[in-house]
mmCIF file of C-alpha atoms (C1' of nucleotides) in Angstrom:
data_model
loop_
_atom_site.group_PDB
_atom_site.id
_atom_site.type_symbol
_atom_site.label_atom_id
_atom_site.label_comp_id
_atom_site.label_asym_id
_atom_site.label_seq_id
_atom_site.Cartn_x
_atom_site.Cartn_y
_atom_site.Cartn_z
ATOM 1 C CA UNK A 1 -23.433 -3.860 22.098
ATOM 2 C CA UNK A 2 -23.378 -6.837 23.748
ATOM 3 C CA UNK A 3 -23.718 -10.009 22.337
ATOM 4 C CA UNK A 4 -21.278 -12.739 23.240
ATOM 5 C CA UNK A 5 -18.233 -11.151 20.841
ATOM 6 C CA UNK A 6 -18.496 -7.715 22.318
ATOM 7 C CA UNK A 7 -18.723 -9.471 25.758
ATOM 8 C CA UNK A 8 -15.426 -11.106 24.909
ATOM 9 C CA UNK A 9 -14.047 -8.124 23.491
ATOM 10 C CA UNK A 10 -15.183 -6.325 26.471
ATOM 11 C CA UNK A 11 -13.045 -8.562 28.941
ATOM 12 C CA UNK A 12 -10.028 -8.646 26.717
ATOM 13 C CA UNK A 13 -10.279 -4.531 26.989
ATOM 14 C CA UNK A 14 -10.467 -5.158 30.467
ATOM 15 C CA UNK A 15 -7.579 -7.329 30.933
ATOM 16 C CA UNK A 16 -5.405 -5.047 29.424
ATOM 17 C CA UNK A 17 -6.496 -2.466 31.943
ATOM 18 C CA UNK A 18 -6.501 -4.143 35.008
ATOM 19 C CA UNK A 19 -5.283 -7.316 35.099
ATOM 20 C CA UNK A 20 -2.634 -7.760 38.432
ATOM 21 C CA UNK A 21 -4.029 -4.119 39.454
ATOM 22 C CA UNK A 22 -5.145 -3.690 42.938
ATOM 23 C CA UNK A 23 -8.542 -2.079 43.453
ATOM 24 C CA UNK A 24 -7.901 0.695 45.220
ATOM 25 C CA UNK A 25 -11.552 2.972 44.828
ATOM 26 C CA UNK A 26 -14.989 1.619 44.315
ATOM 27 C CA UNK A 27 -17.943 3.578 44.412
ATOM 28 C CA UNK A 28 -21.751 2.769 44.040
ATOM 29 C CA UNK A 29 -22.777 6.054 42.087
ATOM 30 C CA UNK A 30 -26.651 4.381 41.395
ATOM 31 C CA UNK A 31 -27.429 0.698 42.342
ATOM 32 C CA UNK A 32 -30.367 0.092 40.769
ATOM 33 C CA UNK A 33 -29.525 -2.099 37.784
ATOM 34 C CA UNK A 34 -31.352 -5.346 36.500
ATOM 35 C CA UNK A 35 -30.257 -6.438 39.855
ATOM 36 C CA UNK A 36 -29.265 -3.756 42.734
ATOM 37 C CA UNK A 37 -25.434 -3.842 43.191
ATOM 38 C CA UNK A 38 -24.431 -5.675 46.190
ATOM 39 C CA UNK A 39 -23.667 -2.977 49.272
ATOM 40 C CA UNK A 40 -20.910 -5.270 50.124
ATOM 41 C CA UNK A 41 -19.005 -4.795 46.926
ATOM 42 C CA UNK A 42 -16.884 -2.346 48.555
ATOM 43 C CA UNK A 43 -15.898 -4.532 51.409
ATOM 44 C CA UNK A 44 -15.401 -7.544 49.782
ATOM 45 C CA UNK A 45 -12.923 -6.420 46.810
ATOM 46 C CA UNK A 46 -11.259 -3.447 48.010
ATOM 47 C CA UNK A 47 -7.695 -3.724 48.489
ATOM 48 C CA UNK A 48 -8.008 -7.480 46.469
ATOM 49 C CA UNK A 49 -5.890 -8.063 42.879
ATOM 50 C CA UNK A 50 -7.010 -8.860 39.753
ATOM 51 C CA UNK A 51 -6.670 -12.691 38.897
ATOM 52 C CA UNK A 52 -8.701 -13.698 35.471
ATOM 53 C CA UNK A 53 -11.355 -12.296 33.496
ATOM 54 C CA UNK A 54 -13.332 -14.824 32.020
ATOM 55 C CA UNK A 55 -16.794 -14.640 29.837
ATOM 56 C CA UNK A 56 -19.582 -17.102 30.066
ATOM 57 C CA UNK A 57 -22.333 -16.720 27.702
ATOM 58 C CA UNK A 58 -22.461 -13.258 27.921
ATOM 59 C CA UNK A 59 -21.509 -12.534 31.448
ATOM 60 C CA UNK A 60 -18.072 -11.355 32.129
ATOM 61 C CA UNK A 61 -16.552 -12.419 35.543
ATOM 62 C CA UNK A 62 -13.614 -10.746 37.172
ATOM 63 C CA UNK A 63 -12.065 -12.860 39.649
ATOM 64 C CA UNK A 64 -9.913 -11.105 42.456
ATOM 65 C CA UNK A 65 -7.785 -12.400 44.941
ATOM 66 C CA UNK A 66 -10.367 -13.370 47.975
ATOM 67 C CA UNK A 67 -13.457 -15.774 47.510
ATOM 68 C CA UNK A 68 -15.656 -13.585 45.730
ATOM 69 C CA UNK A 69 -15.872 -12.796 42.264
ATOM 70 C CA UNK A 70 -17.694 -9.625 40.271
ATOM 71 C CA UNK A 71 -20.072 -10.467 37.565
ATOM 72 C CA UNK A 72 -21.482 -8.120 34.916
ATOM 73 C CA UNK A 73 -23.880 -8.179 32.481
ATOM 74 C CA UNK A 74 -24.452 -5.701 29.943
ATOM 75 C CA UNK A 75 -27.889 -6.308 29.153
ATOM 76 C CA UNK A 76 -28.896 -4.029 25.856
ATOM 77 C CA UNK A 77 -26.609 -0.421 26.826
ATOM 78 C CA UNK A 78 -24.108 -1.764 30.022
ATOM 79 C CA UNK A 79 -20.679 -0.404 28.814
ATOM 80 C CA UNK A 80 -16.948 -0.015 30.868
ATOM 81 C CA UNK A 81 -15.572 3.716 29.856
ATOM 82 C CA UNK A 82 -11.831 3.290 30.680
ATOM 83 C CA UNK A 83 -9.998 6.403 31.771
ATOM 84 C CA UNK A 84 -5.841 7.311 32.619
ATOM 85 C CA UNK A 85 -7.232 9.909 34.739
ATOM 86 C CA UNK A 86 -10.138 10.678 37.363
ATOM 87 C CA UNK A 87 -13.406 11.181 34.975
ATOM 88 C CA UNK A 88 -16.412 13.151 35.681
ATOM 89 C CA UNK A 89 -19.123 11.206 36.479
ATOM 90 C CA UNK A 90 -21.988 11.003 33.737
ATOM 91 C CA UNK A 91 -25.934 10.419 33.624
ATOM 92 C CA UNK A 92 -26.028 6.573 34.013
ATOM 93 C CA UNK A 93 -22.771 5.807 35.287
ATOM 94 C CA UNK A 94 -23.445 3.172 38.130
ATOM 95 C CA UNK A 95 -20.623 2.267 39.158
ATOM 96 C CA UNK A 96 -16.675 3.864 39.741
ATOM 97 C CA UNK A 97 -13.680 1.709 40.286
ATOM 98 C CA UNK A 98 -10.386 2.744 40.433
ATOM 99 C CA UNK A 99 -7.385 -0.048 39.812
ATOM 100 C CA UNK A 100 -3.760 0.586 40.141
ATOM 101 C CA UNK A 101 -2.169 4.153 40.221
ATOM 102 C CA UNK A 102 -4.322 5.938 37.535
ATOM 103 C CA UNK A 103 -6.737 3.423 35.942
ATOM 104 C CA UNK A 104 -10.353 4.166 36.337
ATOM 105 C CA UNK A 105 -13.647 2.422 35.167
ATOM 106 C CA UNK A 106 -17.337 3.692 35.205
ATOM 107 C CA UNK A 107 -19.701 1.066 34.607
ATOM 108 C CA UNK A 108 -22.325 2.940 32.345
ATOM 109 C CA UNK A 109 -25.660 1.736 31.479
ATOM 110 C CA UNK A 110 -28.590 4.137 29.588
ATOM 111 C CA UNK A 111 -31.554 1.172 30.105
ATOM 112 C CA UNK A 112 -30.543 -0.433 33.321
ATOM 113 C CA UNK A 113 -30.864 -3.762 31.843
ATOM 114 C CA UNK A 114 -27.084 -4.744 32.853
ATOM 115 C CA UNK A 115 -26.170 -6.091 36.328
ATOM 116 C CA UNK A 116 -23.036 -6.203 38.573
ATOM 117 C CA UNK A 117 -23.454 -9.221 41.248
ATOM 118 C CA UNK A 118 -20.586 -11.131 43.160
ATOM 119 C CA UNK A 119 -20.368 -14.432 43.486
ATOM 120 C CA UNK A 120 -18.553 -16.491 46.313
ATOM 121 C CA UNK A 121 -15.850 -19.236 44.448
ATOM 122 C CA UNK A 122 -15.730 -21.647 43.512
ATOM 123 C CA UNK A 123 -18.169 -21.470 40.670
ATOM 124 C CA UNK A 124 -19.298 -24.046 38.622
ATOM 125 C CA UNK A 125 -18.656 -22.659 35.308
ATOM 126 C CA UNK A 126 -20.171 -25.352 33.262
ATOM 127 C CA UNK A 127 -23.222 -25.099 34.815
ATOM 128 C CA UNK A 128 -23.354 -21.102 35.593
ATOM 129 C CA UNK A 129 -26.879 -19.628 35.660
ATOM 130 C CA UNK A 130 -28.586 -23.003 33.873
ATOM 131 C CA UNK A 131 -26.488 -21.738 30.277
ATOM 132 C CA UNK A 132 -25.865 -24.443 27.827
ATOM 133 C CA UNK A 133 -22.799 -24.705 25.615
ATOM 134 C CA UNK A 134 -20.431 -22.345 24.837
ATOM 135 C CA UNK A 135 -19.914 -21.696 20.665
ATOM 136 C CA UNK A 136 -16.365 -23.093 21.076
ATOM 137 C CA UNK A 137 -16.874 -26.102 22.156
ATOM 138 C CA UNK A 138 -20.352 -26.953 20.293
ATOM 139 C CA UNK A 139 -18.800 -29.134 17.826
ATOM 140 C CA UNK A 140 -18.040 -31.722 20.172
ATOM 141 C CA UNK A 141 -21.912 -31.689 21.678
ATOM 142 C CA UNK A 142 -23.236 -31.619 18.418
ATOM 143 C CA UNK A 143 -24.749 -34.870 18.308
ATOM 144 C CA UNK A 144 -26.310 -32.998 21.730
ATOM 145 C CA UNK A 145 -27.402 -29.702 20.538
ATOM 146 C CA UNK A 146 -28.870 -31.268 17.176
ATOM 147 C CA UNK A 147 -31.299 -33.792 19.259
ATOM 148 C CA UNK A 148 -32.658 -31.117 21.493
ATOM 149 C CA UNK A 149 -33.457 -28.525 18.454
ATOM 150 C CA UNK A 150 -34.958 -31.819 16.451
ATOM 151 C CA UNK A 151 -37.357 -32.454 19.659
ATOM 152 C CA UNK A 152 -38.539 -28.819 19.814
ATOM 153 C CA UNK A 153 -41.794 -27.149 17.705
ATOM 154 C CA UNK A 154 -40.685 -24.071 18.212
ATOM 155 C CA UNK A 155 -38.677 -22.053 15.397
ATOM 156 C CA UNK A 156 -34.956 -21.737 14.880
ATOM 157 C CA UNK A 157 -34.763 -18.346 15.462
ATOM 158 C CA UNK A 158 -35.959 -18.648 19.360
ATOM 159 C CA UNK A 159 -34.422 -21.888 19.596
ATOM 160 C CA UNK A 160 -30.976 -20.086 18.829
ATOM 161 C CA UNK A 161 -31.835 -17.006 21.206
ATOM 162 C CA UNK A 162 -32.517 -19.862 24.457
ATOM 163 C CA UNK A 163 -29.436 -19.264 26.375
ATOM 164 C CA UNK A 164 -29.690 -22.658 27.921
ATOM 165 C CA UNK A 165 -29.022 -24.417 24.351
ATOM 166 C CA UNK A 166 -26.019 -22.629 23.225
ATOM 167 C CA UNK A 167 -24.641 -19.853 25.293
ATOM 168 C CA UNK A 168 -24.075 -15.885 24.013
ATOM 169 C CA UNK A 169 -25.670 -16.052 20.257
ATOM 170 C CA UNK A 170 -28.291 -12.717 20.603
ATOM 171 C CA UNK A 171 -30.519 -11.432 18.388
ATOM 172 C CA UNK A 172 -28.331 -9.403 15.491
ATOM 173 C CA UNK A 173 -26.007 -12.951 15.140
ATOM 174 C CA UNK A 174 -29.380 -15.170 15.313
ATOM 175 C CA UNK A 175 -30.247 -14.123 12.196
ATOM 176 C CA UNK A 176 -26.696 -13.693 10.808
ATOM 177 C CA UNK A 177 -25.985 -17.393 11.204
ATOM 178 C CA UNK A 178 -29.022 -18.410 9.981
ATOM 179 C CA UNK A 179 -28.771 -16.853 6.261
ATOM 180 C CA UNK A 180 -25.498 -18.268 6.189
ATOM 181 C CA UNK A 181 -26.558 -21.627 7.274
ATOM 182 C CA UNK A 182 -30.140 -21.226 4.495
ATOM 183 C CA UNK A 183 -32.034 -21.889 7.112
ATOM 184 C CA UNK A 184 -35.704 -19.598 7.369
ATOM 185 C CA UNK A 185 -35.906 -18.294 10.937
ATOM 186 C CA UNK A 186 -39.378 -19.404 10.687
ATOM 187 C CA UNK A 187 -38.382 -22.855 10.364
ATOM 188 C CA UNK A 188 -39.463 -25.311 13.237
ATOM 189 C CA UNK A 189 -36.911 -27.688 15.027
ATOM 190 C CA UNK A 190 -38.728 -30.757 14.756
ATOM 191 C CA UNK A 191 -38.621 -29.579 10.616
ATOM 192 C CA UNK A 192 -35.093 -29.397 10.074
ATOM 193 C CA UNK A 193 -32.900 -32.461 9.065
ATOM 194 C CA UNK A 194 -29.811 -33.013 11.071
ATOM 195 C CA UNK A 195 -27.630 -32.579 8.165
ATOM 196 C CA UNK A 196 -28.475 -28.785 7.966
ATOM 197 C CA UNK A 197 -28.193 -28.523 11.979
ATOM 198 C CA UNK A 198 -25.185 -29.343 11.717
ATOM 199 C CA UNK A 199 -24.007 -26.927 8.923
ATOM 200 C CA UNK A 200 -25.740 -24.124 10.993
ATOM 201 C CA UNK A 201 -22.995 -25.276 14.174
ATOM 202 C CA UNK A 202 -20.600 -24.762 11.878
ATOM 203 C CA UNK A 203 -22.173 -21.529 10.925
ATOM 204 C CA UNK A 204 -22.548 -20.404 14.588
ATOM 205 C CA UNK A 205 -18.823 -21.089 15.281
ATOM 206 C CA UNK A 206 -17.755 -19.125 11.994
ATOM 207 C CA UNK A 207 -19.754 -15.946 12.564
ATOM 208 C CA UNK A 208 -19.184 -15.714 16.170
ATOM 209 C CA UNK A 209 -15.293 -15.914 15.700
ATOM 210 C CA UNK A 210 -15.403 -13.541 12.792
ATOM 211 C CA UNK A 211 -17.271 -10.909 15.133
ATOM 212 C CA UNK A 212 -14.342 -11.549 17.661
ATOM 213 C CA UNK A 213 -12.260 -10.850 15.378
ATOM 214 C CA UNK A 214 -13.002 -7.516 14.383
ATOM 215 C CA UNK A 215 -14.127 -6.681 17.886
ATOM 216 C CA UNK A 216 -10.845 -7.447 18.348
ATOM 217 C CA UNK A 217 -9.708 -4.929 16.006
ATOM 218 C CA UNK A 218 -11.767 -2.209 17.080
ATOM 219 C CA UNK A 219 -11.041 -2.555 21.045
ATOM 220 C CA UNK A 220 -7.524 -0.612 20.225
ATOM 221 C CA UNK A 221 -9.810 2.167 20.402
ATOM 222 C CA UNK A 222 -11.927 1.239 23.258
ATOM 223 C CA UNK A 223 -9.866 3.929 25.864
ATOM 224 C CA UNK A 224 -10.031 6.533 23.341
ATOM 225 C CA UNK A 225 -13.837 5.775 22.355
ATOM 226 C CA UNK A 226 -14.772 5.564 25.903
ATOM 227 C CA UNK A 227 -16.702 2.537 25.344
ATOM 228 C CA UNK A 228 -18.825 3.673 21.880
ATOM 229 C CA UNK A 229 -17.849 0.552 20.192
ATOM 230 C CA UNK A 230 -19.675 0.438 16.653
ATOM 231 C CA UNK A 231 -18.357 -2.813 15.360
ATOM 232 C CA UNK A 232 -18.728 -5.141 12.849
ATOM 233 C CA UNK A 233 -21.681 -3.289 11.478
ATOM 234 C CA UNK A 234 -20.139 -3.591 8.144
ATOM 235 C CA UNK A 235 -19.741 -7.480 8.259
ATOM 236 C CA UNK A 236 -23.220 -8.026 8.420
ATOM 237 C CA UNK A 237 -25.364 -9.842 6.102
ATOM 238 C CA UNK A 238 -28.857 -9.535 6.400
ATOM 239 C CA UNK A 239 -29.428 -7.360 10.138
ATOM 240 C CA UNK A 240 -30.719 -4.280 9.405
ATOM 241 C CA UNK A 241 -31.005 -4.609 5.311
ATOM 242 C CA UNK A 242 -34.780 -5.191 5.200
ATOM 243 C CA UNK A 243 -35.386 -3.849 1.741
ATOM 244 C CA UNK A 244 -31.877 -4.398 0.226
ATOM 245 C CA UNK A 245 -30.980 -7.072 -2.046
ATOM 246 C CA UNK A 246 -29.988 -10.577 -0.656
ATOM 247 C CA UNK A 247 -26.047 -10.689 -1.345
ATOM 248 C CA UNK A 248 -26.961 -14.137 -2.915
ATOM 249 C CA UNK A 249 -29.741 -14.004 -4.825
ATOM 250 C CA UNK A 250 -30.633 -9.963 -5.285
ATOM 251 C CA UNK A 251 -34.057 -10.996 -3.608
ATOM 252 C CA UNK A 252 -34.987 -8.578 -1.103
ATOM 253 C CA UNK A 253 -34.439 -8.948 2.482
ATOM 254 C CA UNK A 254 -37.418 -8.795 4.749
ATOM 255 C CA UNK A 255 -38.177 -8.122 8.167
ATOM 256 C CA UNK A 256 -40.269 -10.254 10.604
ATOM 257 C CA UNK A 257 -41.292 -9.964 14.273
ATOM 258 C CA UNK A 258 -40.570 -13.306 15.977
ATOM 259 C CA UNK A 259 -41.547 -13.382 19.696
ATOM 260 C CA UNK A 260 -41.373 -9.281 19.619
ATOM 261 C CA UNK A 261 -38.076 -9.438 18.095
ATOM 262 C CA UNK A 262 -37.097 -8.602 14.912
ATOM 263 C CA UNK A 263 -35.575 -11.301 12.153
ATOM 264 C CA UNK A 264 -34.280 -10.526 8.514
ATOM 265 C CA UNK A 265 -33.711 -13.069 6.114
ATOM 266 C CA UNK A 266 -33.918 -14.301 2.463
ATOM 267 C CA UNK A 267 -37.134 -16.200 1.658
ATOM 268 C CA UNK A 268 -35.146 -17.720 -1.448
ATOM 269 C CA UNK A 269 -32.025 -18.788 0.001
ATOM 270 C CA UNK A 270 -33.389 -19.677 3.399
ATOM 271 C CA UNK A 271 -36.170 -22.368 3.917
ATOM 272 C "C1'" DA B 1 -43.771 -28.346 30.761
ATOM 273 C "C1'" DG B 2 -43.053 -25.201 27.510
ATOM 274 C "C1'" DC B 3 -44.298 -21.428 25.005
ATOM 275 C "C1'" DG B 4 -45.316 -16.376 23.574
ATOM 276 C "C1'" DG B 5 -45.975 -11.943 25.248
ATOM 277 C "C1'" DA B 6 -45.397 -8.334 28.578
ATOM 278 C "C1'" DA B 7 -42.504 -5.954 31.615
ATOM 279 C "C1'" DC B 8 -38.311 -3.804 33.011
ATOM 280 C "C1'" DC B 9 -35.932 1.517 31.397
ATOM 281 C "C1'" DT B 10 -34.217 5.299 28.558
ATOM 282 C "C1'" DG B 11 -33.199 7.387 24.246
ATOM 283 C "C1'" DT B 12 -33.988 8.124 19.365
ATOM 284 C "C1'" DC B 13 -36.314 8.393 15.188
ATOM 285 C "C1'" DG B 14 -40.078 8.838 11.891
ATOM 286 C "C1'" DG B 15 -44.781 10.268 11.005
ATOM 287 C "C1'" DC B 16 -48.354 13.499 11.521
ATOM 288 C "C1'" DT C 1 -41.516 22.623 16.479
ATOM 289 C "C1'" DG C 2 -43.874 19.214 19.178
ATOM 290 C "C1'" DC C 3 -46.144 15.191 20.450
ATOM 291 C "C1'" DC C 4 -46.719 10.108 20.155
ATOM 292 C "C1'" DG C 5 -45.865 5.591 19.083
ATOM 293 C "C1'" DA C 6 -42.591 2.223 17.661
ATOM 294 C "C1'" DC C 7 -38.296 0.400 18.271
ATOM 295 C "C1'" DA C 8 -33.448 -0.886 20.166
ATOM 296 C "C1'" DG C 9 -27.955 -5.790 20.517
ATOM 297 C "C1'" DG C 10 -31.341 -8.952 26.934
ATOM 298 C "C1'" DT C 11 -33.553 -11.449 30.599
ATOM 299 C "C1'" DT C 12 -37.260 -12.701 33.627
ATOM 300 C "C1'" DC C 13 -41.841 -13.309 34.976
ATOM 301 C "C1'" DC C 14 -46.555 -14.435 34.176
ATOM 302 C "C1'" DG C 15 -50.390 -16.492 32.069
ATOM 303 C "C1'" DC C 16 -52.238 -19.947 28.875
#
DNA sequence: AGCGGAACCTGTCGGC
DNA sequence: TGCCGACAGGTTCCGC
């Protein structure tokens, strides 16, 4: 579930674990992720305390006491299960860490598209891994954001998913902000006045605090859940409702396949 | 240079 | 019941 608001919620569950904690296990169960996890994980953090979790885009970076810092990614099924007491290991855990006197953490991931790097500080957190803005700040680069989109032929709905525009918006809120903002996935850059760019920043501020929000609200149960976070499912507009009713219009919703990925939207209310 | 499509990997679901 | 293809919230690489 990872999109930039379950990233966030992700390292807020996290700092609420192990924040201060000392690491005081780690063990590679299975490497091979996106990336392979660094041998010299163990070496490097053992013993160290938590400083900061931070998210950028939607990496999460834990910062420890020493000059390294741990960065995850949970590409499409990446997931922390949080335990009070020594778990069994399951098909898919990668990695085991164990903070404090009985907190323990199994970095789980079904498809292998997550990662778990390190990083030597400082890091340039602006310009980490060539991402562009993050949604909290992207009123003030508006001007920005809105001249790049305007010089680009290619549609909204890929424009939205390029990381190195705005930071952490994925495919489920790509098409969430667009039917708020009216504007057809299909639509191309160059084709859409800077007027309705704009309302669509708005729009990508609004729905990615909303999701935080009740991310937020469901993370109480992140321990308990062992990481099977099913959130803000029922907030959604248009994801998943080809063949419902638009909650506008009563038009139905259809599905298309942009760049292999699938968008939903209103062909009355967006154009 | 910038774009779309394929590839990476595993699980699930619907159709036949 | 079983097999097969399509699909899933992401990123990167490879051609055109």
């Amino acid at each position: 579930m990872p999109e930039l608001p379950e990233v966030e919620t992700v390292c807020k569950g996290l700092s609420e674990k192990i924040l201060k904690k000392k690491l005081k296990e780690l063990k590679i169960l299975n490497p091979y992720l996106r990336t392979k996890i660094p041998v010299k994980i163990e070496s490097l953090f053992l013993g160290r305390h938590v400083k900061k979790i931070i998210r950028r885009g939607k990496n999460g970076l834990i910062f420890f006491n020493c000059n390294y810092v741990i960065i995850f990614h949970l590409g499409m099924t990446g997931k922390f299960k949080i335990f009070l007491k020594k778990p069994f290991f399951e098909k898919h855990d990668h990695l085991f860490m164990k903070f404090g006197k009985s907190c323990y953490l199994l970095f789980n991931d079904i498809r292998k598209f997550g990662s778990i790097d390190i990083m030597r500080v400082p890091i340039d957190i602006i310009c980490f891994r060539g991402l562009g803005h993050e949604p909290k700040v992207i009123n003030s680069f508006a001007n920005d954001i809105c001249t790049k989109i305007r010089n680009s032929r290619r549609n909204i709905k890929n424009i939205l998913l390029d990381q190195s525009i705005i930071a952490g918006i994925g495919n489920i809120y790509a098409s969430e902000i667009l039917f708020r903002s009216g504007i057809s996935p299909i639509a191309k850059g160059n084709n859409i006045s800077k007027k309705r760019l704009e309302r669509m920043i708005i729009e990508v501020e609004n729905v990615l605090d909303l999701a935080i929000e009740k991310g937020g609200s469901t993370i109480k149960n992140y321990s308990n859940t062992e990481g099977s976070l099913g959130y803000f499912q029922n907030n959604l507009l248009v994801y998943d409702r080809e063949g419902l009713s638009c909650l506008i219009c009563k038009n139905l919703i259809i599905k298309i396949k942009q760049s292999g990925r699938s968008s939903y939207y209103c062909r009355k209310c967006q154009r």
